Every structure is written in structure tokens, then in C-alpha cells.
mmCIF file of C-alpha atoms and ligand atoms in Angstrom:
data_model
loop_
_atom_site.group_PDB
_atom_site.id
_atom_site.type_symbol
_atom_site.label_atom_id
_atom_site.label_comp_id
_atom_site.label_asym_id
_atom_site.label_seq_id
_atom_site.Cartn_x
_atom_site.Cartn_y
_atom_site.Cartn_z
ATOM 1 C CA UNK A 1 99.831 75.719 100.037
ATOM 2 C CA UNK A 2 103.074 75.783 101.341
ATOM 3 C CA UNK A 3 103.917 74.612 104.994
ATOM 4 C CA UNK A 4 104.535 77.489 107.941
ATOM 5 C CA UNK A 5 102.632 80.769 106.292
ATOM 6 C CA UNK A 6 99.483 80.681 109.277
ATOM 7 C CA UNK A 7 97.471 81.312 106.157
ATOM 8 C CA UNK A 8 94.957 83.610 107.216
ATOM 9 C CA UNK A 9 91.735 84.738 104.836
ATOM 10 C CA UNK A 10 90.666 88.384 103.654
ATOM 11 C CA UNK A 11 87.685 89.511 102.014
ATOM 12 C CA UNK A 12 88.437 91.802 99.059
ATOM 13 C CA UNK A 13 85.244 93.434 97.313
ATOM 14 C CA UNK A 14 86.044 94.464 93.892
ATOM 15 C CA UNK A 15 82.926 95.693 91.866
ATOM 16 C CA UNK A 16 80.398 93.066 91.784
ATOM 17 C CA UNK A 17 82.895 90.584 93.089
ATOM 18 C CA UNK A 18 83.562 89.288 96.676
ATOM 19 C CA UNK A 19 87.018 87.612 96.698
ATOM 20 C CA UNK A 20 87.709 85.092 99.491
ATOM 21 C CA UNK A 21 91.486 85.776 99.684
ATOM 22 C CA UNK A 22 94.397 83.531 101.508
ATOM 23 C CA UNK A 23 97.075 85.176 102.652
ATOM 24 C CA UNK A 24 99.815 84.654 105.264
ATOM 25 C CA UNK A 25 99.004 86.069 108.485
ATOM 26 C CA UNK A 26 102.095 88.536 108.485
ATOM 27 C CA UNK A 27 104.879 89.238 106.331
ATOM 28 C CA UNK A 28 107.345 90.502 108.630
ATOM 29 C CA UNK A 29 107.726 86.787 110.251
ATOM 30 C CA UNK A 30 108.476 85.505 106.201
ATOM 31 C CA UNK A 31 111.442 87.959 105.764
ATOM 32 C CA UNK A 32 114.707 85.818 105.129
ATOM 33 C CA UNK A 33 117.927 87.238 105.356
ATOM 34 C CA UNK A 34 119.795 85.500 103.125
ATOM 35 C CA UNK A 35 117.395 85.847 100.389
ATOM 36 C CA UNK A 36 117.580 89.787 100.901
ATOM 37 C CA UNK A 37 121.419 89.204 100.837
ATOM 38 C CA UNK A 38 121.280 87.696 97.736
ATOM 39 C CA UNK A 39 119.418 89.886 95.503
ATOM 40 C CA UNK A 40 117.375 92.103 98.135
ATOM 41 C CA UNK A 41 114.269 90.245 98.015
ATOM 42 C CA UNK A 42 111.635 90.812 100.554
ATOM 43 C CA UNK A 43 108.218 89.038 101.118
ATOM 44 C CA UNK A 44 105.780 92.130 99.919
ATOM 45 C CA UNK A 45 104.128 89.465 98.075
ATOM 46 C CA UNK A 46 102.242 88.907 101.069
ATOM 47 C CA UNK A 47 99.372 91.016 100.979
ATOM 48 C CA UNK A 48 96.885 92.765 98.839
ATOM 49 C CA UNK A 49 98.503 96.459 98.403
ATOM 50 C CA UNK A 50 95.670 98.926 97.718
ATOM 51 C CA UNK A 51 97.250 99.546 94.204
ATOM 52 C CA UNK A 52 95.912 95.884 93.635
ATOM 53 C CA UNK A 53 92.499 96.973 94.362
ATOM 54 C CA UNK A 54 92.809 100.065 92.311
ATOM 55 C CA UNK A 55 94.072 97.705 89.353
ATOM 56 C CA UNK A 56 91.492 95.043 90.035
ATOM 57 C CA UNK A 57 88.647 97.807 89.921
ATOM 58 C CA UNK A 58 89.829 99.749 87.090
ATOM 59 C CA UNK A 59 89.772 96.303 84.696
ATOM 60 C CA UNK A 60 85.902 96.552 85.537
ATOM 61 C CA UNK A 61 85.501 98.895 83.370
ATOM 62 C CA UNK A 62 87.368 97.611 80.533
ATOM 63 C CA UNK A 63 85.967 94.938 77.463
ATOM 64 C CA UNK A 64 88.597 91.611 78.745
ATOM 65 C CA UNK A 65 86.494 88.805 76.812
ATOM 66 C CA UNK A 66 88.905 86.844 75.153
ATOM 67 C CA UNK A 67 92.126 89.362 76.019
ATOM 68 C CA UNK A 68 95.352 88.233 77.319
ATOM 69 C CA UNK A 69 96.372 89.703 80.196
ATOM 70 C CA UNK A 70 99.855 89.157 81.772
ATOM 71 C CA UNK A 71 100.320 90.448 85.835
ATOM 72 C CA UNK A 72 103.825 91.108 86.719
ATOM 73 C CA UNK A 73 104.665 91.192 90.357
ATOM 74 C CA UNK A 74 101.089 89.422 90.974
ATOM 75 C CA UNK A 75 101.878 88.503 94.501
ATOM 76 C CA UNK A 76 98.270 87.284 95.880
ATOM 77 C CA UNK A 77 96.754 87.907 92.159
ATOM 78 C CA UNK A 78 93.561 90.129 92.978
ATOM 79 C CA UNK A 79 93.457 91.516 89.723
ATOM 80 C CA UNK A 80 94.756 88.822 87.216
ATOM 81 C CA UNK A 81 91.630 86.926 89.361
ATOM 82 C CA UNK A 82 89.313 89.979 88.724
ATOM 83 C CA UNK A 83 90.458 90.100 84.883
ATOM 84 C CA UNK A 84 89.580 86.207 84.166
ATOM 85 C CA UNK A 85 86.546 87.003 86.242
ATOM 86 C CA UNK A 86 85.365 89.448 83.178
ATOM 87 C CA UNK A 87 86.494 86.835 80.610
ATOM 88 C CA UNK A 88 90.556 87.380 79.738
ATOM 89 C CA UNK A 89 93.407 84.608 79.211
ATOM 90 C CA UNK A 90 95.200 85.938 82.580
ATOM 91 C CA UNK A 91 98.744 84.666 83.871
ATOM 92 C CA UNK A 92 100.150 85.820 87.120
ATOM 93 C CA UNK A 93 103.676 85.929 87.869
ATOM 94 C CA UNK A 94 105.737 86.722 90.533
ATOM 95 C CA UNK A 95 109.611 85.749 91.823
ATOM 96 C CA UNK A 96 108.351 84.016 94.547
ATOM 97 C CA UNK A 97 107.107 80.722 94.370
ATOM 98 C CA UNK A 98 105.184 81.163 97.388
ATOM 99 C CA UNK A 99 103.664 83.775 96.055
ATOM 100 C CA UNK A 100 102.337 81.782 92.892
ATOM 101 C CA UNK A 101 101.203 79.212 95.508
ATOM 102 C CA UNK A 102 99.136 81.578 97.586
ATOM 103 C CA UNK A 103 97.950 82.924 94.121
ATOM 104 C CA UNK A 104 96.888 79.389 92.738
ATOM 105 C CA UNK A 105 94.904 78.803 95.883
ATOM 106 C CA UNK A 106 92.797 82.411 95.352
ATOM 107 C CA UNK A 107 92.695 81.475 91.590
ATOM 108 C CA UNK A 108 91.101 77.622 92.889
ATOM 109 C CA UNK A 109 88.718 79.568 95.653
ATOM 110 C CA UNK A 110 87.343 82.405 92.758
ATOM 111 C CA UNK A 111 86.801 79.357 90.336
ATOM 112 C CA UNK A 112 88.548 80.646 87.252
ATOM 113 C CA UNK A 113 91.495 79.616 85.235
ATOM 114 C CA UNK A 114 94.465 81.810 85.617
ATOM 115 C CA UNK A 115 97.858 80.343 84.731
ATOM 116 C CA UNK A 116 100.893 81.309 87.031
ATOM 117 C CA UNK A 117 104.727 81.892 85.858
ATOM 118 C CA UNK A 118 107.715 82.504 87.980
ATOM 119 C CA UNK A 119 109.367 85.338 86.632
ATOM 120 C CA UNK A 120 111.905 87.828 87.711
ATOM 121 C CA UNK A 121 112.561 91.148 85.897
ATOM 122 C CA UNK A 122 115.884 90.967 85.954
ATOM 123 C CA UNK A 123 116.191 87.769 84.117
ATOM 124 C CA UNK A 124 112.808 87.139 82.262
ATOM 125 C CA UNK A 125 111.905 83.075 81.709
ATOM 126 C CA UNK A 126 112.081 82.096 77.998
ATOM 127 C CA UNK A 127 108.696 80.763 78.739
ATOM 128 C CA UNK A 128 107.414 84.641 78.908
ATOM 129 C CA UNK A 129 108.960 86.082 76.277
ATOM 130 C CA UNK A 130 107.841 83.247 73.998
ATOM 131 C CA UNK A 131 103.951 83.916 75.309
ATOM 132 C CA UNK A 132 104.102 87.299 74.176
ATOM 133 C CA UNK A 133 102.581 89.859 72.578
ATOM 134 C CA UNK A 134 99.819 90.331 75.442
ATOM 135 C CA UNK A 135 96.659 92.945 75.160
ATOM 136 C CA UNK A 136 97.265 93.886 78.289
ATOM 137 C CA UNK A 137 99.988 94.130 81.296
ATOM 138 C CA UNK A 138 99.339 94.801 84.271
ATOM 139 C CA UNK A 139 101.125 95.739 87.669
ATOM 140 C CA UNK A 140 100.654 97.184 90.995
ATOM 141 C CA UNK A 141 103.027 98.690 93.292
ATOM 142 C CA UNK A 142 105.574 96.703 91.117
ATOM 143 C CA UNK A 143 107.769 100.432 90.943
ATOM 144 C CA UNK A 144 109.350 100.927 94.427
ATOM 145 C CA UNK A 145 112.849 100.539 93.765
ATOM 146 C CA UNK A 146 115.352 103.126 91.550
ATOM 147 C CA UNK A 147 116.673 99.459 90.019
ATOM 148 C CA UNK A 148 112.929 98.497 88.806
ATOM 149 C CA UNK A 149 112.674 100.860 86.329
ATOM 150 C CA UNK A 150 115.285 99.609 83.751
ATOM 151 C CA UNK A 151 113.631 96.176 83.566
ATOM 152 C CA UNK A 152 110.346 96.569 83.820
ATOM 153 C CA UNK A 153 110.821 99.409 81.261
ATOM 154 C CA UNK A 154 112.402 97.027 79.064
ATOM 155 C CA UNK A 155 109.713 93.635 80.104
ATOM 156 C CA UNK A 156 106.762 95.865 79.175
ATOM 157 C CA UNK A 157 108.283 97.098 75.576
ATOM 158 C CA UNK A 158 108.974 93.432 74.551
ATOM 159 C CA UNK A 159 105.161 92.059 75.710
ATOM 160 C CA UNK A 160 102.518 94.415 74.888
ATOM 161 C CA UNK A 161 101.349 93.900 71.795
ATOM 162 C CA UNK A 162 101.280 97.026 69.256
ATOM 163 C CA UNK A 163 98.171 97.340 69.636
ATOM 164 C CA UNK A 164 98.146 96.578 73.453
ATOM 165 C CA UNK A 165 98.460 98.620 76.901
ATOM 166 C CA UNK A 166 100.232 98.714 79.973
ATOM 167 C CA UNK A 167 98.649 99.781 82.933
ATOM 168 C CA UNK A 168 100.850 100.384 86.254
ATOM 169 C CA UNK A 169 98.718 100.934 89.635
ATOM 170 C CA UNK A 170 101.471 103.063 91.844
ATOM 171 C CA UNK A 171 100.393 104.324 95.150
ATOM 172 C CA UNK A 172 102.949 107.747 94.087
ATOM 173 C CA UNK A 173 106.062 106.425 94.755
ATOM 174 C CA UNK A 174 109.444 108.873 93.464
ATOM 175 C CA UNK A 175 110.939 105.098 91.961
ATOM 176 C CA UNK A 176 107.458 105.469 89.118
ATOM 177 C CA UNK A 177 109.206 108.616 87.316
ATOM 178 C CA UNK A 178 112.279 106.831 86.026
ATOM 179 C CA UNK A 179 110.251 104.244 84.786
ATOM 180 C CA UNK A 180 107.741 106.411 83.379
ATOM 181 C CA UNK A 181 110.699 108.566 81.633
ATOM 182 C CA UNK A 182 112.124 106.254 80.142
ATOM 183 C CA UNK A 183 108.861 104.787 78.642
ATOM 184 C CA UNK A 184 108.782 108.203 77.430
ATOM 185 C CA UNK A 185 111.861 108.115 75.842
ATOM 186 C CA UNK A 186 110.606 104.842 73.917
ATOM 187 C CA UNK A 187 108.141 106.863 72.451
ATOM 188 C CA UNK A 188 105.571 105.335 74.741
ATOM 189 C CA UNK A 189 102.358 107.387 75.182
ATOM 190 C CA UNK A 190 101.579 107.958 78.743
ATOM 191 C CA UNK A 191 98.126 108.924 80.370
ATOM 192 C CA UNK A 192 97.839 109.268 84.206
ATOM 193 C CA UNK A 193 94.577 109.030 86.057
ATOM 194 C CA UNK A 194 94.354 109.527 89.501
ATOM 195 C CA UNK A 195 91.869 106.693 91.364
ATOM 196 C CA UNK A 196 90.277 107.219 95.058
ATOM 197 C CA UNK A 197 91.593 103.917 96.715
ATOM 198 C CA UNK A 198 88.417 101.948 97.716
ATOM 199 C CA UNK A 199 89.892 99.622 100.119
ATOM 200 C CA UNK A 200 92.316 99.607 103.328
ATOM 201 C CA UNK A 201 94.289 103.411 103.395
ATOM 202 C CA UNK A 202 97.671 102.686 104.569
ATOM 203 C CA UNK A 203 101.109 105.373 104.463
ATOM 204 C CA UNK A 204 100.532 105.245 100.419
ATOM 205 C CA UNK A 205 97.022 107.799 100.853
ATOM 206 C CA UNK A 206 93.678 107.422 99.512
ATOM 207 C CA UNK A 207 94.816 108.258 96.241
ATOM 208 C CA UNK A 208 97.024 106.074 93.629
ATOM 209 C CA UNK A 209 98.083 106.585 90.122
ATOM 210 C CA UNK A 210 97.080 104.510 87.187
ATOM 211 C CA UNK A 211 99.480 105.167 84.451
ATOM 212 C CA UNK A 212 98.427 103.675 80.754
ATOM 213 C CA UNK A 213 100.928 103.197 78.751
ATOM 214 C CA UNK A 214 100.567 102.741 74.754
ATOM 215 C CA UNK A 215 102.844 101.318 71.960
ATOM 216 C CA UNK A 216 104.183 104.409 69.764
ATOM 217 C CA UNK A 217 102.130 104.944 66.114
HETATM 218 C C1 LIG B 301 104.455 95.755 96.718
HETATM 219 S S1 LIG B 301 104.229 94.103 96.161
HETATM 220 C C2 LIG B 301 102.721 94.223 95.237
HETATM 221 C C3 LIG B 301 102.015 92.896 95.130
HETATM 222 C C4 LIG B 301 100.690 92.966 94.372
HETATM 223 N N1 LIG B 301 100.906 93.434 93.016
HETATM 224 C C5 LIG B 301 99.737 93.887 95.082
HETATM 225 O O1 LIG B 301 99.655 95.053 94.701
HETATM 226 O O2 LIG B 301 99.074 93.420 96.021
HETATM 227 C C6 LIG B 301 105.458 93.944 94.844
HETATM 228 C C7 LIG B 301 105.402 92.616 94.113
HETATM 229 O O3 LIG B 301 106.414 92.580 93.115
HETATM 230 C C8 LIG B 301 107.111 91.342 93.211
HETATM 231 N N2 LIG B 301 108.499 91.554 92.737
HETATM 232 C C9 LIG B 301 109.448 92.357 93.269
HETATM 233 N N3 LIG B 301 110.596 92.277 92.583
HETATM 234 C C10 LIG B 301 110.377 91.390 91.569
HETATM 235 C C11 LIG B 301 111.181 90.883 90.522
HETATM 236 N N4 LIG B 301 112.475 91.228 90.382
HETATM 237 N N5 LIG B 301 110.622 90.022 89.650
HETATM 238 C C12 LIG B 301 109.315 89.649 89.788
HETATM 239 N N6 LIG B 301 108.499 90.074 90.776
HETATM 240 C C13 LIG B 301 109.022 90.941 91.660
HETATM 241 C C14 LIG B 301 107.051 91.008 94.687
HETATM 242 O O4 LIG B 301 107.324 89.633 94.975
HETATM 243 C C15 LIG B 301 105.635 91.427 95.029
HETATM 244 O O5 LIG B 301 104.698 90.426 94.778
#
């Protein structure tokens, strides 16, 4: 674990599982200027967003054995944890290498292998695109910025596999529709559930949005 994060634990129930999280304390204290200057990057990473819990509770339902899953914008990992839980190949990624720290540590305490990646949408690792196609990827709350939507758009056309899915958790943010248009555009099939939030309520409601997005033909 990285020095100076006053690591702090959470208990996050998904389903059948209790996850002992680790977490730092606050993330306002972790915000650093001259990372924000530099490409607007701020430490949301830092906790589990109740999109994550959607996510993690709506893989419950779903047959992982033997999938591959990829997580974009994983921060703490809740549900690439929950989806190895049920049996998938998961990797978590993030642009934060703290993040993938904190992650590693939850993936350690759940006892189950997840790998971890550092990737940023704007400039995807060879390493992922050479790991792809992937049955399933995942995000939540990974769509509140107007510049997300171009590359995550683009991330999620080159790595699910034709036969695959995307599923994006998104506590009804405006920043989902461009990315959801332009999926559209693609040809992408788009079905929209709305999912009580189980866990913490915060500004985003008690309700979130899980879009599942499908390959055309
Ligand atoms: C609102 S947080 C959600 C974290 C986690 N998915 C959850 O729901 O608890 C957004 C996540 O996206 C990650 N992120 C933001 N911009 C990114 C980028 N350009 N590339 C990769 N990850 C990014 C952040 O570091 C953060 O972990």
C-alpha cells in the first residue's frame, strides 16, 4: 500500500458477499494540483461510488465462469472483485497507480486473482489492446466528463468481443448521452435498466442506470 493514504476499511455487502474494503480515509486531502493541471485528474478513485455497487450486484446475476471481464476506471475494484468471486478472468484498471494499489490489496483481502493494468482512455497501453476481445466490460461512474465519451466510445468498440457486452453503471449523469449516442451511431445496441441503489445514497439518488451495450449483427 502506498505511504500517506490513512487507509481506512469499509464493509461493502454485495449479494452473498461481504467485502472487507481499504480505502483512503478521504479524497479531498489526495487532490494534487499539478496533476489536475496536467490533464485534470482528480482522486475519485478513492471510494466505492454506488454505481460500483450497482455493477458489482448486477454481475450476480449473470453466468461469469470462465468469462473475461475487463473494469475500466476500477478505482477500489468492487466489482472486478465480485466478478472473479463468481468465477471470471477479471483485470482492473485504472490511471492511477494508487488506485491499482488500493485495488490489489481488496483483491489480496477477498482471496481471488484479479490482474490490475494502468490504463488511461486517452492513450490505451499496448498491453490492453493486445488482451482483447473481452466477454465483458465493465464500468461505473466512468462517464462524468463531455471529453469521456469519445474514448471510452472508441476503448469499448475495440475490446468487447462480437459476441461480448458492455455494461456502464451511471448514477444519470448528462456526460452518459454522448457516449451512449455515439455507441448508437456504431450500430451498438443499447438496453437501459434502471437499478434501486442498495448501498450509501449520495447527490447521484437511489436510482442508477445500467446501460448494456451489444456488438452490431
Ligand atoms: C467516479 S470514479 C468511479 C470509481 C469506481 N468505478 C467506482 O464506481 O467506485 C471514476 C474512475 O475512473 C477513473 N478514470 C478517470 N479518468 C480516467 C482515464 N482517463 N483513464 C482511466 N481511468 C480513468 C478514475 O481514476 C476513477 O477510478
Amino acid at each position: 500500500m502506498p505511504p500517506g493514504f490513512d487507509p481506512v476499511d469499509e464493509e461493502v455487502a454485495v449479494g452473498p458477499y461481504l467485502l472487507r474494503i481499504v480505502r483512503p480515509r478521504t479524497a479531498e486531502t489526495l487532490i494534487d494540483e499539478a496533476l489536475f493541471a496536467l490533464d485534470e485528474r482528480l482522486p475519485y478513485w478513492a471510494e466505492v461510488w454506488p454505481s460500483a455497487r450497482v455493477l458489482a450486484g448486477a454481475l450476480l446475476a449473470e453466468p461469469l465462469e470462465g468469462r473475461r471481464v475487463l473494469e475500466l476506471g476500477a478505482g477500489l475494484g468492487v466489482p472486478s472483485i465480485v466478478a472473479a468471486l463468481r468465477g471470471a478472468s477479471a483485470v482492473a484498471t485504472d490511471w492511477y497507480e494508487e488506485a491499482l494499489a488500493f485495488c490489489r490489496a481488496n483483491v489480496a483481502r477477498a482471496g481471488v486473482p484479479v490482474d490490475t493494468l494502468l490504463v488511461d482512455w486517452f492513450d490505451p497501453p499496448a498491453e490492453l489492446l493486445a488482451g482483447q476481445p473481452f466477454d465483458l466490460v465493465i464500468g461505473a461512474d466512468v462517464l462524468y466528463e463531455p471529453r469521456h465519451a469519445g474514448p471510452l466510445a472508441e476503448l469499448v468498440q475495440r475490446l468487447v468481443a462480437p459476441h461480448g457486452t458492455g455494461w456502464i453503471a451511471d448514477p444519470r449523469r448528462p456526460d452518459a448521452a454522448p457516449f451512449l449516442r455515439r455507441m448508437a451511431e456504431a450500430g451498438w445496441s443499447v438496453d437501459t435498466e434502471e437499478v434501486r441503489n442498495p448501498g450509501r445514497i449520495d447527490e447521484s439518488g437511489p436510482i442508477i442506470k445500467l446501460h448494456r451495450i451489444r456488438p452490431p449483427g
